Tab-separated table of C-alpha atoms and ligand atoms in Angstrom:
chain	number	residue	atom	x	y	z
R	1	MET	CA	0.000	0.000	0.000
R	2	THR	CA	2.740	2.408	0.990
R	3	THR	CA	4.693	1.564	-2.150
R	4	GLU	CA	1.661	2.224	-4.304
R	5	VAL	CA	1.000	5.666	-2.801
R	6	THR	CA	4.651	6.652	-3.106
R	7	SER	CA	4.931	5.659	-6.746
R	8	GLN	CA	1.774	7.585	-7.617
R	9	ALA	CA	3.097	10.680	-5.882
R	10	THR	CA	6.443	10.601	-7.648
R	11	ALA	CA	5.117	9.815	-11.114
R	12	SER	CA	4.899	13.428	-12.114
R	13	THR	CA	6.676	14.093	-15.366
R	14	ILE	CA	6.432	17.804	-16.120
R	15	ALA	CA	4.538	18.399	-19.347
R	16	ARG	CA	4.786	22.164	-19.715
R	17	ILE	CA	5.921	25.434	-18.230
R	18	GLU	CA	4.008	28.636	-18.922
R	19	ALA	CA	4.887	32.251	-18.206
R	20	ILE	CA	1.773	34.436	-18.236
R	21	PRO	CA	2.175	38.209	-17.761
R	22	PHE	CA	-0.584	39.993	-15.905
R	23	ARG	CA	-1.322	43.531	-14.805
R	24	ILE	CA	-3.354	44.550	-11.747
R	25	PRO	CA	-4.043	48.261	-11.087
R	26	LEU	CA	-3.037	49.788	-7.756
R	27	ARG	CA	-5.579	51.559	-5.565
R	28	GLN	CA	-3.397	54.669	-5.705
R	29	SER	CA	-0.170	55.425	-7.486
R	30	ILE	CA	2.923	55.136	-5.324
R	31	ALA	CA	6.117	57.171	-5.723
R	32	TRP	CA	9.428	55.321	-5.628
R	33	LYS	CA	12.827	56.864	-6.152
R	34	GLN	CA	13.099	56.085	-9.864
R	35	SER	CA	9.444	55.857	-10.825
R	36	VAL	CA	5.776	56.265	-10.026
R	37	GLU	CA	3.968	52.929	-9.974
R	38	THR	CA	0.290	52.759	-10.951
R	39	GLU	CA	-0.113	49.037	-11.562
R	40	ALA	CA	1.630	45.788	-10.748
R	41	GLU	CA	2.902	44.036	-13.875
R	42	HIS	CA	4.080	40.577	-12.842
R	43	VAL	CA	4.323	37.128	-14.413
R	44	LEU	CA	2.512	33.964	-13.346
R	45	VAL	CA	4.824	30.982	-13.775
R	46	ARG	CA	2.903	27.726	-14.009
R	47	VAL	CA	4.258	24.200	-14.340
R	48	THR	CA	1.875	21.371	-15.186
R	49	ASP	CA	2.595	17.662	-15.119
R	50	GLU	CA	1.157	14.904	-17.257
R	51	ASP	CA	-1.593	14.227	-14.726
R	52	GLY	CA	-2.725	17.862	-14.902
R	53	CYS	CA	-1.371	18.737	-11.456
R	54	VAL	CA	-0.256	22.373	-11.348
R	55	GLY	CA	2.363	24.362	-9.436
R	56	VAL	CA	2.390	28.173	-9.538
R	57	ALA	CA	4.642	31.049	-8.548
R	58	GLU	CA	4.940	34.783	-9.167
R	59	ALA	CA	7.867	36.350	-10.996
R	60	ILE	CA	8.286	40.057	-10.368
R	61	PRO	CA	10.496	41.800	-12.894
R	62	ARG	CA	12.071	44.984	-11.619
R	63	PRO	CA	13.978	46.597	-14.493
R	64	THR	CA	15.477	49.320	-12.302
R	65	ILE	CA	16.559	46.931	-9.553
R	66	HIS	CA	17.365	43.558	-11.063
R	67	GLY	CA	17.498	44.400	-14.751
R	68	GLU	CA	14.712	41.975	-15.595
R	69	THR	CA	11.602	42.860	-17.587
R	70	THR	CA	8.342	41.084	-18.320
R	71	ALA	CA	9.742	40.223	-21.749
R	72	SER	CA	12.987	38.884	-20.289
R	73	VAL	CA	11.116	36.665	-17.803
R	74	LEU	CA	9.073	35.209	-20.674
R	75	ALA	CA	12.238	34.691	-22.715
R	76	ALA	CA	14.051	33.100	-19.765
R	77	CYS	CA	11.228	30.623	-19.143
R	78	ASP	CA	11.245	29.776	-22.833
R	79	LEU	CA	15.006	29.296	-22.890
R	80	VAL	CA	15.151	26.945	-19.896
R	81	ARG	CA	12.097	24.919	-20.941
R	82	PRO	CA	14.275	21.903	-21.940
R	83	VAL	CA	15.762	21.855	-18.429
R	84	VAL	CA	12.305	21.568	-16.841
R	85	VAL	CA	9.959	19.734	-19.219
R	86	GLY	CA	10.206	15.952	-19.122
R	87	ARG	CA	11.669	15.956	-15.625
R	88	GLN	CA	10.127	14.849	-12.343
R	89	ALA	CA	9.104	17.474	-9.802
R	90	TRP	CA	11.158	15.776	-7.091
R	91	GLU	CA	14.282	16.551	-9.134
R	92	ARG	CA	13.905	20.221	-8.171
R	93	PRO	CA	17.282	20.623	-6.385
R	94	VAL	CA	19.123	19.343	-9.454
R	95	ILE	CA	16.892	21.271	-11.868
R	96	VAL	CA	17.652	24.480	-9.971
R	97	GLN	CA	21.384	23.900	-10.363
R	98	GLN	CA	20.906	23.208	-14.052
R	99	LEU	CA	18.865	26.404	-14.440
R	100	ASP	CA	21.885	28.319	-13.164
R	101	ALA	CA	24.136	26.450	-15.559
R	102	ALA	CA	21.804	27.128	-18.488
R	103	LEU	CA	21.243	30.830	-17.801
R	104	VAL	CA	23.210	33.235	-15.633
R	105	ALA	CA	21.448	36.059	-13.732
R	106	ASN	CA	17.662	36.256	-14.437
R	107	HIS	CA	17.110	35.536	-10.762
R	108	THR	CA	13.435	36.451	-10.537
R	109	ALA	CA	12.559	34.145	-13.464
R	110	LYS	CA	14.572	31.231	-12.099
R	111	GLY	CA	13.379	31.825	-8.528
R	112	ALA	CA	9.774	31.628	-9.685
R	113	ILE	CA	10.415	28.366	-11.554
R	114	ASP	CA	11.945	26.919	-8.396
R	115	CYS	CA	8.939	27.966	-6.281
R	116	ALA	CA	6.469	26.632	-8.877
R	117	LEU	CA	8.260	23.261	-8.925
R	118	ALA	CA	8.101	23.075	-5.127
R	119	ASP	CA	4.420	24.021	-5.178
R	120	LEU	CA	3.762	21.259	-7.718
R	121	TRP	CA	5.739	18.674	-5.766
R	122	TYR	CA	4.109	19.306	-2.397
R	123	ARG	CA	0.669	19.454	-4.030
R	124	ARG	CA	1.293	16.019	-5.469
R	125	LEU	CA	2.264	14.808	-2.029
R	126	GLY	CA	-0.876	16.434	-0.605
R	127	VAL	CA	1.038	18.403	2.040
R	128	SER	CA	1.669	22.086	2.666
R	129	CYS	CA	5.030	23.661	1.802
R	130	HIS	CA	4.979	25.438	5.152
R	131	ARG	CA	4.685	22.280	7.215
R	132	SER	CA	7.110	20.386	5.021
R	133	PHE	CA	9.713	23.112	5.448
R	134	GLY	CA	9.388	23.261	9.229
R	135	GLY	CA	6.019	24.738	10.159
R	136	TYR	CA	7.373	26.802	13.053
R	137	ALA	CA	4.815	29.657	13.270
R	138	ASP	CA	1.233	29.898	12.067
R	139	SER	CA	1.404	33.640	11.320
R	140	LEU	CA	3.851	36.496	10.825
R	141	PRO	CA	3.670	40.199	11.703
R	142	ILE	CA	3.683	42.342	8.577
R	143	SER	CA	5.386	45.622	7.697
R	144	GLN	CA	4.364	48.107	5.055
R	145	THR	CA	6.635	50.154	2.834
R	146	LEU	CA	5.722	53.836	2.759
R	147	GLY	CA	6.249	55.667	-0.525
R	148	PHE	CA	7.722	59.130	-0.891
R	149	GLY	CA	5.620	62.129	0.043
R	150	ALA	CA	5.461	65.151	2.309
R	151	PRO	CA	6.404	64.112	5.883
R	152	ALA	CA	2.889	64.787	7.205
R	153	GLU	CA	1.313	62.724	4.411
R	154	VAL	CA	3.617	59.767	4.979
R	155	ALA	CA	2.976	59.881	8.726
R	156	ALA	CA	-0.768	59.995	8.054
R	157	GLU	CA	-0.484	56.916	5.837
R	158	ALA	CA	1.356	55.056	8.600
R	159	ARG	CA	-1.320	56.039	11.099
R	160	ALA	CA	-4.097	54.853	8.788
R	161	LEU	CA	-2.349	51.521	8.228
R	162	ARG	CA	-2.168	51.039	11.960
R	163	ASP	CA	-5.797	52.043	12.516
R	164	GLU	CA	-7.236	49.995	9.653
R	165	HIS	CA	-4.964	46.952	9.528
R	166	GLY	CA	-3.077	46.875	12.829
R	167	ILE	CA	0.267	47.240	11.043
R	168	ALA	CA	2.938	48.488	13.452
R	169	ALA	CA	6.110	48.149	11.374
R	170	PHE	CA	7.070	50.580	8.636
R	171	ARG	CA	9.839	50.772	6.069
R	172	ILE	CA	10.285	54.451	5.334
R	173	LYS	CA	11.710	55.432	1.966
R	174	VAL	CA	14.498	58.001	2.388
R	175	GLY	CA	17.617	58.885	0.396
R	176	ARG	CA	16.454	62.096	-1.259
R	177	ASP	CA	16.706	64.992	1.178
R	178	VAL	CA	18.292	64.381	4.573
R	179	ALA	CA	16.301	67.009	6.486
R	180	ALA	CA	12.926	66.079	4.991
R	181	ASP	CA	13.661	62.364	5.322
R	182	ALA	CA	14.558	62.792	8.989
R	183	ASP	CA	11.420	64.855	9.506
R	184	THR	CA	9.324	62.009	8.121
R	185	VAL	CA	10.910	59.531	10.525
R	186	ARG	CA	10.469	61.969	13.430
R	187	ARG	CA	6.760	62.481	12.740
R	188	ILE	CA	6.023	58.778	12.509
R	189	ARG	CA	8.010	58.062	15.665
R	190	ARG	CA	6.194	60.830	17.540
R	191	GLU	CA	2.809	59.397	16.593
R	192	GLN	CA	3.783	55.755	17.069
R	193	PRO	CA	6.369	55.451	19.856
R	194	ASP	CA	6.183	51.653	19.886
R	195	ALA	CA	6.299	50.967	16.118
R	196	LEU	CA	9.187	49.198	14.450
R	197	LEU	CA	10.651	51.743	12.027
R	198	TYR	CA	13.394	51.395	9.480
R	199	ALA	CA	14.714	53.578	6.710
R	200	ASP	CA	15.445	52.502	3.132
R	201	ALA	CA	17.713	54.912	1.251
R	202	ASN	CA	17.905	52.757	-1.895
R	203	HIS	CA	21.573	53.791	-2.315
R	204	GLY	CA	20.435	57.420	-2.479
R	205	TYR	CA	22.835	59.106	-0.067
R	206	ASN	CA	26.538	59.659	-0.317
R	207	GLN	CA	28.492	58.652	2.776
R	208	LEU	CA	28.357	62.077	4.441
R	209	GLU	CA	24.604	62.370	3.865
R	210	ALA	CA	24.069	58.864	5.222
R	211	LEU	CA	26.083	59.650	8.347
R	212	ARG	CA	24.229	62.942	8.813
R	213	PHE	CA	20.856	61.236	8.459
R	214	ALA	CA	21.863	58.566	10.982
R	215	ARG	CA	23.048	61.272	13.381
R	216	ILE	CA	19.805	63.257	13.169
R	217	VAL	CA	17.565	60.231	13.677
R	218	GLY	CA	19.889	58.761	16.310
R	219	GLU	CA	17.364	59.148	19.124
R	220	LEU	CA	14.434	57.831	17.083
R	221	ASP	CA	15.245	54.135	17.505
R	222	LEU	CA	15.562	53.012	13.895
R	223	ALA	CA	15.685	49.227	13.828
R	224	TRP	CA	18.012	49.195	10.807
R	225	PHE	CA	19.177	51.375	7.907
R	226	GLU	CA	18.695	49.884	4.449
R	227	GLU	CA	21.152	50.433	1.592
R	228	PRO	CA	22.363	53.842	2.801
R	229	VAL	CA	24.883	54.405	-0.016
R	230	PRO	CA	25.617	52.797	-3.402
R	231	ALA	CA	26.505	49.202	-2.557
R	232	ASP	CA	29.543	49.130	-4.836
R	233	GLN	CA	31.113	52.116	-3.082
R	234	VAL	CA	32.688	49.772	-0.582
R	235	VAL	CA	34.719	52.369	1.283
R	236	ALA	CA	31.645	54.539	1.845
R	237	ARG	CA	29.562	51.510	2.786
R	238	GLU	CA	32.178	50.239	5.234
R	239	ARG	CA	32.550	53.637	6.864
R	240	VAL	CA	28.796	54.105	7.241
R	241	ALA	CA	28.375	50.550	8.525
R	242	SER	CA	31.126	50.907	11.082
R	243	ILE	CA	30.311	54.301	12.581
R	244	CYS	CA	26.677	55.264	11.896
R	245	GLY	CA	25.359	53.515	14.988
R	246	VAL	CA	22.474	51.778	13.191
R	247	SER	CA	22.557	48.209	11.884
R	248	ILE	CA	22.859	48.107	8.087
R	249	TYR	CA	20.192	46.199	6.177
R	250	GLY	CA	21.239	44.573	2.913
R	251	ASP	CA	18.697	44.502	0.101
R	252	GLU	CA	20.025	45.117	-3.412
R	253	SER	CA	23.557	44.426	-2.173
R	254	CYS	CA	22.393	40.938	-1.160
R	255	THR	CA	20.476	39.583	-4.152
R	256	THR	CA	22.145	36.150	-4.271
R	257	PRO	CA	23.543	33.737	-1.653
R	258	ARG	CA	27.037	34.656	-2.846
R	259	GLU	CA	26.429	38.378	-2.352
R	260	VAL	CA	24.914	37.761	1.079
R	261	GLY	CA	28.011	35.847	2.140
R	262	ARG	CA	30.365	38.495	0.782
R	263	GLU	CA	28.561	41.466	2.321
R	264	VAL	CA	27.948	39.931	5.734
R	265	LEU	CA	31.492	38.586	6.101
R	266	ALA	CA	32.875	41.984	5.082
R	267	GLY	CA	30.845	43.635	7.833
R	268	ARG	CA	29.026	45.865	5.342
R	269	THR	CA	25.640	44.255	6.024
R	270	HIS	CA	24.347	43.283	9.457
R	271	VAL	CA	20.723	42.336	8.744
R	272	VAL	CA	19.817	40.377	5.595
R	273	CYS	CA	16.745	40.962	3.443
R	274	LEU	CA	15.669	37.556	2.126
R	275	LYS	CA	13.491	37.924	-0.962
R	276	LEU	CA	12.196	34.667	-2.363
R	277	ALA	CA	11.189	36.619	-5.478
R	278	ARG	CA	14.819	36.776	-6.539
R	279	MET	CA	16.242	33.526	-5.198
R	280	GLY	CA	13.390	31.033	-4.865
R	281	PHE	CA	13.122	28.508	-2.068
R	282	ALA	CA	16.492	26.970	-2.965
R	283	GLY	CA	18.413	30.245	-2.695
R	284	GLY	CA	16.396	31.143	0.395
R	285	GLU	CA	17.537	27.924	2.060
R	286	ARG	CA	21.171	28.729	1.340
R	287	VAL	CA	20.832	32.251	2.732
R	288	ARG	CA	18.942	31.028	5.787
R	289	GLY	CA	21.585	28.419	6.574
R	290	PHE	CA	24.401	30.909	6.188
R	291	CYS	CA	22.728	33.607	8.278
R	292	GLU	CA	21.859	31.166	11.061
R	293	THR	CA	25.446	29.903	11.066
R	294	VAL	CA	27.108	33.297	11.323
R	295	GLY	CA	24.395	34.997	13.379
R	296	ALA	CA	23.016	37.500	10.873
R	297	PRO	CA	19.353	38.401	11.481
R	298	ILE	CA	16.943	37.757	8.579
R	299	VAL	CA	13.958	39.805	7.440
R	300	MET	CA	11.579	38.329	4.858
R	301	GLY	CA	11.657	40.957	2.120
R	302	SER	CA	9.147	41.915	-0.525
R	303	GLN	CA	9.367	42.692	-4.190
R	304	GLY	CA	5.752	43.857	-4.199
R	305	GLU	CA	4.068	40.455	-4.336
R	306	SER	CA	0.395	39.752	-4.888
R	307	SER	CA	-1.133	36.843	-2.983
R	308	ILE	CA	0.708	34.199	-5.050
R	309	GLY	CA	4.122	35.471	-3.979
R	310	VAL	CA	3.011	36.254	-0.435
R	311	LEU	CA	1.725	32.703	0.040
R	312	ALA	CA	5.123	31.336	-1.007
R	313	GLY	CA	6.860	33.830	1.260
R	314	MET	CA	4.656	32.917	4.192
R	315	ALA	CA	5.209	29.184	3.609
R	316	PHE	CA	8.955	29.739	3.909
R	317	GLY	CA	9.137	32.691	6.314
R	318	ALA	CA	6.835	31.215	8.924
R	319	ALA	CA	8.521	27.809	8.685
R	320	TYR	CA	11.634	28.647	10.726
R	321	PRO	CA	12.454	30.597	13.898
R	322	SER	CA	15.164	32.622	12.135
R	323	THR	CA	12.843	33.873	9.390
R	324	SER	CA	9.870	34.674	11.598
R	325	GLN	CA	11.605	36.921	14.095
R	326	TYR	CA	10.856	40.266	12.437
R	327	PRO	CA	7.912	41.655	10.462
R	328	ALA	CA	7.763	40.372	6.886
R	329	GLU	CA	7.466	42.983	4.128
R	330	TYR	CA	4.228	41.631	2.688
R	331	GLY	CA	2.012	44.693	3.054
R	332	PHE	CA	2.177	45.599	-0.650
R	333	LEU	CA	-0.921	43.584	-1.481
R	334	LEU	CA	-2.985	46.193	0.339
R	335	ARG	CA	-2.162	48.474	-2.589
R	336	LEU	CA	-3.659	46.100	-5.181
R	337	THR	CA	-7.230	46.534	-6.400
R	338	ASP	CA	-7.604	42.812	-7.005
R	339	ASP	CA	-5.753	39.520	-6.937
R	340	LEU	CA	-5.356	36.358	-9.002
R	341	VAL	CA	-6.124	33.731	-6.377
R	342	VAL	CA	-9.462	32.318	-5.312
R	343	ASP	CA	-8.886	33.257	-1.680
R	344	PRO	CA	-6.711	36.411	-1.471
R	345	VAL	CA	-4.373	36.853	1.471
R	346	ARG	CA	-5.686	39.125	4.208
R	347	ILE	CA	-3.875	41.137	6.855
R	348	VAL	CA	-5.691	40.945	10.181
R	349	ASN	CA	-4.421	42.745	13.271
R	350	GLY	CA	-1.134	43.395	11.507
R	351	ARG	CA	-0.521	39.719	10.748
R	352	ILE	CA	-0.909	37.232	7.918
R	353	HIS	CA	-1.804	33.669	8.799
R	354	VAL	CA	-0.234	30.771	6.956
R	355	ASP	CA	-2.517	29.155	4.392
R	356	PRO	CA	-3.466	25.638	5.547
R	357	GLY	CA	-3.788	24.264	2.008
R	358	VAL	CA	-1.467	21.991	0.027
R	359	GLY	CA	1.612	23.384	-1.686
R	360	THR	CA	1.854	27.106	-1.037
R	361	GLY	CA	-1.959	27.286	-0.969
R	362	ALA	CA	-2.192	29.470	-4.096
R	363	VAL	CA	-5.193	28.459	-6.202
R	364	ILE	CA	-5.587	30.572	-9.321
R	365	ASP	CA	-8.982	32.088	-10.112
R	366	GLU	CA	-9.110	31.388	-13.852
R	367	ASP	CA	-11.669	34.146	-14.487
R	368	LYS	CA	-9.405	36.679	-12.814
R	369	LEU	CA	-6.417	35.406	-14.743
R	370	SER	CA	-8.334	35.751	-18.019
R	371	HIS	CA	-9.240	39.284	-17.063
R	372	TYR	CA	-5.791	40.498	-15.997
R	373	ARG	CA	-3.463	38.584	-18.317
R	374	ILE	CA	-1.833	40.753	-20.980
R	375	ASP	CA	-0.424	38.188	-23.405
S	401	LIG	MG1	15.168	48.235	-0.532
């Protein structure tokens, strides 16, 4: 009996891989450093086996951050099709290595393929990814990223998020004007003395500006300071990291396991942003193991996921003590007008609960997909 069940579960030759671009409008436009975003244009990656079992994941191209576009994600999935089709889902660890051998970079495309393969495999087994990974926590506290705006407006947005959704952790975009940026932090801190606050400069300051900002906000209890200066300016980064008095948070300087290792060991990054969107479950496991070994705190980072990506992030982030210690950056879905899954993720009292379903729990609403797909 056991043998029969096992052979059924593993008989899952992958028949096809699809990359379907979709676009969901935002409730309001949001201002980032390089752009104003009015809609989320992401890619649904779907792998289907010969029995019709499906695994899904969300690829999130960010041309200005990772150099990937919707078109490049589609092209990447097309190019690596021979590595995936005809294989068994349980071969995922080897497939992931072969994806890297077949195509350098393109991390968001390859990360999504990895997550879709895992989703397919655990669905076939009839178990949840979260429990299979470790199942440590059943929910995570959530943070929200606040876009640029006048200090009073940004503080008002933070207050509304707390009042309406119970969110008490905020990533504040800075890196444009030291005085105004510090004023924004000061206002939010004044209104929310107990909130977890951190500042993301997106490489926007030079070293003197970064040090000045850190000095001004020194009494405001910033949890960490994200990408204060251009990551490649290693002298500036090292100086800021060593004397600014705030722990440095590595985001774009830590996009791969190799970069995480290099930056943490060099002392230029103290807290690591782990984004499944750019490294998949496999890369996430490598980063988690490294950070636990050397004692670098982990924050589950966001690339602006809809429910599909958040469900994968929750499955992984809530699975381990080290990845559930700090608020996960999954508040972006509040900005979306709609979603692609049958049962969209909700934030209740500042937390997201792990989906109890099989795989990551993401079940695509085919009507919604038809409506929002742009291919
Ligand atoms: Mg960032």
